[in-house]
Amino acid sequence: MTGPRLGIVSAIAQEQRGLLDALQSSRSVRHGNRDYTLGALWGRDVVLVLCGIGKVAAAATTTSLIVEFGCASLLFTGVAGGLGEDVRVGDVVIADSLLQHDLDARPLYPQYEVPDTGKSRFAADAAQTQALHAAAQSVFGAGSPSLIGAATRQAFGLHAPRVHRGLIVSGDQFISTRADSDALRLSLPDALAVEMEGAAVAQVCHDYGTPFALARTLSDRADDSAHIDFGQFIHTVASAYSLALVQALLMPGS
Ligand code: ADE
């Protein structure tokens, strides 16, 4: 196995199934109520873990990956709801920066600011994000063969996926009404997608100086049908996309 150890985190099992199946020489360690699976993915020393849903779960797991399992860098893959006007279900969003949309300690601190850091946006690692973006372009960009069958593409009305890069916002809330997603769009007009873990991972990685990157496939549009779209999407598409993305990242040119 080569390279500094990489921690790969997803929130739920359907987002990581393909990666777990591809893992070699694996052994599992139970810690803090989670299963950490250590092994090799395309020759790289990795730890796979499901953090569970929400910011606290993500922060606790991130801390363990860094402190207990010695991960030198982290990657989060999973699904998100689309907020940006031109991001569609099936598109991939790579985070440049992340913000907690439900953090509000006003009037003591500005809205969204993590108290005593002076920051509301936490940047993903530039080099790792660039590599992830290149991997996403190679897997999903124009001219790439589709990863999923025609029937599934038709069922979800999936177009050829586009790869976006920008702000992803996180909060302890599944956004499932048009009114709630409109409110987010109004207050955070540059947010491309919403999910429930990424900004917590970013904050902990910032505290430890651990580089991290995050990619999300859009499972829904964070509107009134979000829960239906999300449920179907994670079963059919999420795992295949994560697997292909991580393979392209760890084995460029594969
Ligand atoms: N993850 C996937 N879709 C989401 C949504 N609509 N809100 C929050 N997290 C999500």
Short mmCIF file of C-alpha atoms and ligand atoms in Angstrom, two decimals:
data_model
loop_
_atom_site.label_atom_id
_atom_site.label_comp_id
_atom_site.label_asym_id
_atom_site.label_seq_id
_atom_site.Cartn_x
_atom_site.Cartn_y
_atom_site.Cartn_z
CA MET A 1 0.00 0.00 0.00
CA THR A 2 1.23 3.46 -0.83
CA GLY A 3 0.71 7.06 0.04
CA PRO A 4 -0.40 8.81 3.20
CA ARG A 5 -3.57 7.27 4.59
CA LEU A 6 -6.79 8.66 3.09
CA GLY A 7 -10.06 8.64 5.05
CA ILE A 8 -13.13 8.26 2.83
CA VAL A 9 -16.39 9.26 4.48
CA SER A 10 -20.01 8.98 3.41
CA ALA A 11 -23.15 9.52 5.45
CA ILE A 12 -25.19 6.48 4.46
CA ALA A 13 -24.51 2.95 3.24
CA GLN A 14 -25.84 3.37 -0.29
CA GLU A 15 -23.25 6.08 -0.91
CA GLN A 16 -20.31 3.79 -0.07
CA ARG A 17 -21.34 0.25 -1.04
CA GLY A 18 -19.30 0.09 -4.24
CA LEU A 19 -16.15 1.33 -2.53
CA LEU A 20 -16.52 -1.19 0.27
CA ASP A 21 -16.86 -3.99 -2.29
CA ALA A 22 -13.69 -2.82 -4.08
CA LEU A 23 -11.61 -2.61 -0.88
CA GLN A 24 -8.77 -5.14 -0.60
CA SER A 25 -7.04 -6.65 2.44
CA SER A 26 -9.69 -5.14 4.61
CA ARG A 27 -10.17 -5.34 8.34
CA SER A 28 -12.81 -3.62 10.39
CA VAL A 29 -12.39 -1.73 13.66
CA ARG A 30 -15.35 -0.70 15.80
CA HIS A 31 -14.81 2.70 17.42
CA GLY A 32 -17.22 5.28 18.84
CA ASN A 33 -20.23 3.33 17.59
CA ARG A 34 -18.98 3.20 13.99
CA ASP A 35 -17.23 0.63 11.81
CA TYR A 36 -13.95 1.82 10.30
CA THR A 37 -12.79 -0.47 7.49
CA LEU A 38 -9.07 -0.29 6.74
CA GLY A 39 -7.55 -1.62 3.54
CA ALA A 40 -6.28 -0.76 0.09
CA LEU A 41 -8.13 0.85 -2.81
CA TRP A 42 -6.17 0.76 -6.07
CA GLY A 43 -2.98 0.48 -4.02
CA ARG A 44 -3.76 3.41 -1.72
CA ASP A 45 -3.93 3.00 2.07
CA VAL A 46 -7.50 4.02 2.98
CA VAL A 47 -10.06 3.91 5.78
CA LEU A 48 -13.74 3.78 4.81
CA VAL A 49 -16.43 4.83 7.26
CA LEU A 50 -20.08 5.76 7.33
CA CYS A 51 -20.44 8.75 9.61
CA GLY A 52 -24.23 8.75 9.74
CA ILE A 53 -26.45 11.72 9.01
CA GLY A 54 -25.92 15.19 10.44
CA LYS A 55 -23.18 17.54 11.54
CA VAL A 56 -22.42 16.07 14.97
CA ALA A 57 -22.07 12.57 13.53
CA ALA A 58 -19.79 13.91 10.79
CA ALA A 59 -17.62 15.93 13.20
CA ALA A 60 -17.16 13.01 15.61
CA THR A 61 -16.21 10.65 12.80
CA THR A 62 -13.81 13.12 11.24
CA THR A 63 -12.03 13.55 14.57
CA SER A 64 -11.64 9.79 14.93
CA LEU A 65 -10.29 9.41 11.38
CA ILE A 66 -7.60 11.99 12.08
CA VAL A 67 -6.74 11.22 15.71
CA GLU A 68 -7.38 7.49 16.06
CA PHE A 69 -6.79 6.23 12.53
CA GLY A 70 -3.98 8.58 11.48
CA CYS A 71 -5.60 9.81 8.25
CA ALA A 72 -3.45 12.46 6.58
CA SER A 73 -6.26 13.62 4.30
CA LEU A 74 -10.01 13.15 3.96
CA LEU A 75 -12.48 12.78 1.14
CA PHE A 76 -16.26 12.95 1.49
CA THR A 77 -18.50 11.48 -1.21
CA GLY A 78 -22.27 11.36 -1.21
CA VAL A 79 -25.43 13.03 -2.40
CA ALA A 80 -26.93 16.49 -1.93
CA GLY A 81 -29.95 18.56 -2.86
CA GLY A 82 -29.49 21.09 -5.65
CA LEU A 83 -29.90 24.82 -4.94
CA GLY A 84 -28.13 26.60 -7.81
CA GLU A 85 -30.38 27.44 -10.75
CA ASP A 86 -28.41 25.39 -13.27
CA VAL A 87 -27.56 22.33 -11.15
CA ARG A 88 -29.71 19.34 -12.03
CA VAL A 89 -30.38 15.93 -10.51
CA GLY A 90 -27.47 13.70 -11.55
CA ASP A 91 -24.95 16.57 -11.75
CA VAL A 92 -21.84 16.48 -9.58
CA VAL A 93 -20.81 19.35 -7.31
CA ILE A 94 -17.28 19.68 -5.97
CA ALA A 95 -16.94 21.93 -2.91
CA ASP A 96 -14.59 24.90 -3.04
CA SER A 97 -15.88 26.01 0.35
CA LEU A 98 -18.50 24.96 2.89
CA LEU A 99 -20.75 26.83 5.31
CA GLN A 100 -23.21 25.81 8.07
CA HIS A 101 -26.48 27.36 6.93
CA ASP A 102 -28.17 26.71 10.30
CA LEU A 103 -25.47 28.31 12.47
CA ASP A 104 -26.75 31.58 13.86
CA ALA A 105 -25.34 33.12 17.04
CA ARG A 106 -26.62 36.62 16.28
CA PRO A 107 -26.39 39.19 17.76
CA LEU A 108 -23.19 37.89 19.36
CA TYR A 109 -21.62 36.90 16.02
CA PRO A 110 -22.55 37.46 12.39
CA GLN A 111 -24.97 34.91 10.90
CA TYR A 112 -23.18 31.68 9.80
CA GLU A 113 -19.92 32.59 11.57
CA VAL A 114 -18.36 29.81 13.64
CA PRO A 115 -17.86 31.66 16.94
CA ASP A 116 -14.30 32.80 17.63
CA THR A 117 -12.92 31.67 14.27
CA GLY A 118 -13.90 34.80 12.33
CA LYS A 119 -14.96 32.41 9.56
CA SER A 120 -18.23 31.29 8.08
CA ARG A 121 -16.80 29.60 4.98
CA PHE A 122 -14.22 26.86 5.32
CA ALA A 123 -12.17 26.19 2.19
CA ALA A 124 -11.56 22.70 0.90
CA ASP A 125 -7.91 21.88 0.16
CA ALA A 126 -7.03 23.50 -3.17
CA ALA A 127 -4.77 20.74 -4.55
CA GLN A 128 -7.02 17.87 -3.49
CA THR A 129 -10.08 19.69 -4.83
CA GLN A 130 -8.34 20.29 -8.14
CA ALA A 131 -7.49 16.58 -8.39
CA LEU A 132 -11.09 15.65 -7.51
CA HIS A 133 -12.42 18.07 -10.10
CA ALA A 134 -10.15 16.58 -12.76
CA ALA A 135 -11.31 13.08 -11.75
CA ALA A 136 -14.96 14.17 -11.99
CA GLN A 137 -14.38 15.71 -15.42
CA SER A 138 -12.79 12.51 -16.65
CA VAL A 139 -15.66 10.34 -15.37
CA PHE A 140 -18.63 12.57 -16.04
CA GLY A 141 -17.41 15.16 -18.55
CA ALA A 142 -18.43 15.42 -22.17
CA GLY A 143 -17.71 12.27 -24.13
CA SER A 144 -17.47 9.99 -21.10
CA PRO A 145 -19.51 6.80 -21.31
CA SER A 146 -22.55 6.75 -19.03
CA LEU A 147 -22.17 4.84 -15.77
CA ILE A 148 -25.80 3.89 -15.53
CA GLY A 149 -28.23 2.13 -17.81
CA ALA A 150 -30.61 3.81 -20.20
CA ALA A 151 -33.69 2.77 -18.17
CA THR A 152 -32.39 4.42 -15.00
CA ARG A 153 -31.34 7.52 -16.91
CA GLN A 154 -34.82 7.76 -18.31
CA ALA A 155 -36.53 7.10 -14.95
CA PHE A 156 -34.67 10.02 -13.37
CA GLY A 157 -34.72 12.17 -16.47
CA LEU A 158 -30.93 12.30 -16.15
CA HIS A 159 -29.02 14.33 -18.67
CA ALA A 160 -25.31 13.90 -19.23
CA PRO A 161 -23.96 14.93 -15.80
CA ARG A 162 -22.30 18.30 -15.52
CA VAL A 163 -19.55 19.01 -13.03
CA HIS A 164 -19.87 22.18 -10.93
CA ARG A 165 -17.56 23.69 -8.36
CA GLY A 166 -18.44 26.16 -5.61
CA LEU A 167 -20.12 26.67 -2.25
CA ILE A 168 -21.91 23.76 -0.55
CA VAL A 169 -23.97 24.47 2.57
CA SER A 170 -24.73 22.04 5.39
CA GLY A 171 -27.27 21.94 8.20
CA ASP A 172 -29.11 19.53 10.44
CA GLN A 173 -32.16 19.63 8.23
CA PHE A 174 -33.30 17.68 5.17
CA ILE A 175 -34.53 20.47 2.87
CA SER A 176 -37.77 19.14 1.46
CA THR A 177 -39.96 22.10 0.61
CA ARG A 178 -39.69 24.65 -2.14
CA ALA A 179 -40.22 27.37 0.48
CA ASP A 180 -37.16 26.23 2.45
CA SER A 181 -34.91 25.93 -0.60
CA ASP A 182 -36.10 29.36 -1.83
CA ALA A 183 -35.17 30.83 1.55
CA LEU A 184 -31.68 29.31 1.31
CA ARG A 185 -31.26 30.60 -2.25
CA LEU A 186 -32.28 34.07 -1.10
CA SER A 187 -29.87 34.26 1.82
CA LEU A 188 -26.99 32.34 0.19
CA PRO A 189 -27.30 33.05 -3.54
CA ASP A 190 -23.99 31.41 -4.48
CA ALA A 191 -24.78 28.07 -2.75
CA LEU A 192 -24.86 25.28 -5.32
CA ALA A 193 -26.06 22.43 -3.10
CA VAL A 194 -27.28 21.58 0.38
CA GLU A 195 -26.48 18.56 2.52
CA MET A 196 -26.08 17.67 6.18
CA GLU A 197 -22.40 16.92 6.93
CA GLY A 198 -19.78 18.59 4.75
CA ALA A 199 -19.26 21.88 6.60
CA ALA A 200 -18.78 20.00 9.88
CA VAL A 201 -16.06 17.85 8.29
CA ALA A 202 -14.49 21.03 6.89
CA GLN A 203 -14.44 22.72 10.30
CA VAL A 204 -12.78 19.78 12.05
CA CYS A 205 -10.24 19.37 9.21
CA HIS A 206 -9.47 23.07 9.52
CA ASP A 207 -8.85 22.68 13.28
CA TYR A 208 -6.39 19.82 12.68
CA GLY A 209 -4.81 21.25 9.52
CA THR A 210 -5.91 18.15 7.62
CA PRO A 211 -6.52 18.60 3.88
CA PHE A 212 -9.94 17.57 2.68
CA ALA A 213 -12.13 17.54 -0.42
CA LEU A 214 -15.81 16.81 -1.02
CA ALA A 215 -17.93 15.72 -3.97
CA ARG A 216 -21.71 15.37 -4.01
CA THR A 217 -24.01 13.99 -6.68
CA LEU A 218 -27.36 15.76 -6.75
CA SER A 219 -30.14 13.39 -5.76
CA ASP A 220 -32.95 15.96 -5.65
CA ARG A 221 -33.71 19.66 -5.97
CA ALA A 222 -34.39 20.24 -2.24
CA ASP A 223 -38.06 20.87 -3.04
CA ASP A 224 -41.41 19.26 -2.28
CA SER A 225 -40.50 16.01 -4.04
CA ALA A 226 -36.98 15.83 -2.54
CA HIS A 227 -37.74 12.87 -0.26
CA ILE A 228 -39.06 10.74 -3.15
CA ASP A 229 -36.21 11.62 -5.53
CA PHE A 230 -33.62 11.12 -2.79
CA GLY A 231 -34.87 7.63 -1.86
CA GLN A 232 -34.84 6.36 -5.43
CA PHE A 233 -31.59 7.99 -6.38
CA ILE A 234 -29.45 6.68 -3.54
CA HIS A 235 -30.44 3.10 -4.41
CA THR A 236 -29.62 3.27 -8.07
CA VAL A 237 -27.05 5.95 -8.76
CA ALA A 238 -25.17 7.18 -5.68
CA SER A 239 -22.90 4.19 -5.13
CA ALA A 240 -21.87 3.83 -8.79
CA TYR A 241 -20.97 7.51 -9.02
CA SER A 242 -18.89 7.47 -5.81
CA LEU A 243 -17.02 4.36 -6.91
CA ALA A 244 -16.17 5.74 -10.34
CA LEU A 245 -15.11 9.09 -8.92
CA VAL A 246 -12.78 7.64 -6.27
CA GLN A 247 -11.27 5.20 -8.79
CA ALA A 248 -10.52 8.06 -11.19
CA LEU A 249 -9.03 10.07 -8.31
CA LEU A 250 -6.76 7.30 -7.04
CA MET A 251 -5.90 5.92 -10.48
CA PRO A 252 -5.81 8.91 -12.85
CA GLY A 253 -6.02 7.75 -16.45
CA SER A 254 -7.82 4.52 -15.51
N1 ADE B 1 -28.98 15.39 0.94
C1 ADE B 1 -29.56 15.03 -0.23
N2 ADE B 1 -30.63 15.80 -0.48
C2 ADE B 1 -30.74 16.68 0.55
C3 ADE B 1 -31.65 17.69 0.88
N3 ADE B 1 -32.69 17.98 0.09
N4 ADE B 1 -31.47 18.38 2.05
C4 ADE B 1 -30.42 18.08 2.86
N5 ADE B 1 -29.54 17.11 2.60
C5 ADE B 1 -29.69 16.41 1.45
#
